[in-house]
Coordinates of C-alpha atoms in Angstrom, one line a residue:
M1 CA 32.5 -15.4 41.4
R2 CA 29.2 -17.3 41.8
I3 CA 28.6 -15.9 45.3
L4 CA 29.3 -12.4 44.1
R5 CA 26.8 -12.8 41.3
W6 CA 24.1 -13.9 43.8
I7 CA 24.8 -10.9 46.1
V8 CA 24.5 -8.5 43.2
I9 CA 21.2 -10.1 42.1
A10 CA 19.9 -10.0 45.6
L11 CA 20.7 -6.3 46.0
I12 CA 19.1 -5.5 42.6
L13 CA 15.9 -7.4 43.3
G14 CA 15.5 -6.8 47.0
G15 CA 17.7 -3.8 47.6
C16 CA 18.6 -3.1 51.2
G17 CA 14.9 -2.9 52.1
P18 CA 12.5 -0.1 51.1
T19 CA 13.4 3.5 51.5
Y20 CA 10.9 6.1 52.6
T21 CA 10.4 9.7 51.7
E22 CA 8.8 12.3 54.0
T23 CA 5.7 13.6 52.2
L24 CA 3.8 15.2 55.1
A25 CA 4.8 16.6 58.4
S26 CA 3.1 18.4 61.2
V27 CA 4.2 19.8 64.6
S28 CA 2.0 19.6 67.6
P29 CA 0.6 22.9 69.0
D30 CA 3.0 22.8 72.0
G31 CA 6.0 22.0 69.7
K32 CA 6.8 18.8 71.7
Y33 CA 5.8 16.3 69.0
R34 CA 6.3 16.0 65.2
A35 CA 4.3 13.6 63.1
K36 CA 5.6 12.5 59.7
L37 CA 4.0 10.6 56.9
L38 CA 6.7 8.5 55.1
D39 CA 5.9 7.1 51.7
R40 CA 7.9 4.3 50.0
S41 CA 10.3 5.8 47.5
R42 CA 9.0 6.5 44.1
N43 CA 11.6 4.4 42.4
M44 CA 10.1 1.2 43.9
I45 CA 7.4 -0.6 42.0
R46 CA 4.1 -0.4 44.0
I47 CA 0.9 -2.3 43.6
D48 CA -0.7 -0.3 46.4
R49 CA 0.5 2.6 48.6
N50 CA 2.3 1.6 51.7
F51 CA 3.4 4.2 54.1
R52 CA 4.5 4.8 57.7
V53 CA 3.5 7.4 60.3
A54 CA 6.4 8.3 62.5
I55 CA 6.0 10.3 65.7
E56 CA 9.0 12.1 67.2
A57 CA 9.6 13.8 70.5
E58 CA 12.6 16.0 70.9
G59 CA 14.1 14.6 67.7
E60 CA 13.8 10.9 68.9
T61 CA 11.3 8.6 67.1
I62 CA 8.9 7.3 69.7
Q63 CA 6.5 5.4 67.5
V64 CA 6.4 4.1 64.0
L65 CA 3.1 2.8 62.5
E66 CA 3.3 0.6 59.3
L67 CA 0.2 1.2 57.1
S68 CA -1.1 0.1 53.8
P69 CA -4.5 1.7 53.3
D70 CA -4.5 4.1 50.4
E71 CA -5.3 3.6 46.8
G72 CA -4.7 7.3 45.9
A73 CA -1.9 9.6 45.2
E74 CA 0.2 11.3 47.8
G75 CA -0.9 14.7 49.1
A76 CA -4.6 13.9 49.7
E77 CA -4.1 13.5 53.4
R78 CA -3.4 15.7 56.4
F79 CA -2.6 15.6 60.1
L80 CA -4.8 17.4 62.8
W81 CA -3.6 17.9 66.4
S82 CA -5.7 18.3 69.5
V83 CA -5.4 21.6 71.2
D84 CA -3.5 20.0 74.1
S85 CA -1.1 18.1 71.7
Q86 CA -2.2 14.8 73.2
H87 CA -4.1 13.4 70.1
L88 CA -3.0 13.1 66.5
L89 CA -5.7 12.5 63.8
L90 CA -4.9 11.4 60.2
V91 CA -7.6 12.1 57.6
G92 CA -7.6 11.9 53.8
R93 CA -9.8 11.5 50.8
N94 CA -8.4 8.2 49.5
F95 CA -8.2 6.0 52.6
L96 CA -10.1 2.7 52.6
T97 CA -12.1 2.8 55.8
E98 CA -14.9 1.1 57.6
G99 CA -17.5 2.3 60.0
D100 CA -18.7 5.8 60.7
A101 CA -15.5 7.4 59.3
A102 CA -16.2 10.5 57.2
L103 CA -16.1 14.2 57.6
A104 CA -18.6 16.4 55.8
G105 CA -16.1 17.5 53.2
G106 CA -15.4 14.0 52.0
E107 CA -12.3 13.3 54.0
K108 CA -12.2 9.9 55.8
L109 CA -11.1 9.4 59.4
Y110 CA -8.3 7.0 59.2
L111 CA -6.2 7.0 62.3
L112 CA -6.4 8.5 65.8
Y113 CA -3.4 8.3 68.1
H114 CA -3.1 9.3 71.8
V115 CA 0.6 10.2 71.9
P116 CA 1.4 9.9 75.7
A117 CA -0.5 6.7 76.2
R118 CA 0.6 5.3 72.8
R119 CA -3.0 4.2 72.1
L120 CA -4.2 3.7 68.6
W121 CA -7.7 3.8 67.1
F122 CA -7.9 2.7 63.4
N123 CA -10.7 2.8 60.8
G124 CA -8.7 0.9 58.1
R125 CA -9.8 -2.4 56.7
T126 CA -7.5 -4.4 59.0
A127 CA -8.4 -5.2 62.6
G128 CA -8.2 -2.3 65.0
E129 CA -10.2 -0.4 67.6
R130 CA -12.6 1.8 65.6
F131 CA -13.5 5.5 66.3
G132 CA -16.0 8.0 65.0
P133 CA -17.7 11.3 65.8
E134 CA -18.7 10.3 69.3
L135 CA -15.1 10.0 70.4
L136 CA -13.8 12.9 68.4
K137 CA -16.4 15.3 69.8
T138 CA -14.9 14.8 73.2
I139 CA -11.4 16.0 72.0
P140 CA -10.9 19.7 71.2
F141 CA -8.9 19.9 68.0
A142 CA -7.0 23.0 66.8
E143 CA -9.2 22.9 63.7
P144 CA -12.9 22.3 64.0
L145 CA -14.2 19.0 62.6
V146 CA -17.5 19.0 60.7
F147 CA -19.0 15.5 60.6
E148 CA -21.1 14.0 57.8
E149 CA -24.8 14.0 58.7
T150 CA -26.4 10.6 58.9
E151 CA -30.1 9.8 58.9
P152 CA -31.6 7.9 61.9
G153 CA -31.4 4.2 61.3
E154 CA -28.4 4.4 58.9

């Protein structure tokens, strides 16, 4: 009986691990890839917002990125694909970023992923290779990017 009680308590407190709900999805221009933003279930108590970015090819998950960057509510972010479907960009208004990481409309450049090479650039507060307008200007995106103007010396 005592063992059963501990199992029940463990399941109540820890569950079987967090569950995630798809809150954003985007298909690449060539239709080969699908990116999904997966938020922790709303029934979990959250101090901050943890989420995953999953990238699928032909229905198979090829990459999952675990992230914890956002202080804001769901729905303030979006995916942008490069014209050739090679690069995936995640932008949003509430991301905590560092470096030269803003678009003119107030969205922050959070994550850039080269899908075939599985290379990640990351402007979050944890360690990662940073990216900014210089790199993004070399990649044609399906939607034009307008960068925040900075004064010389800033």
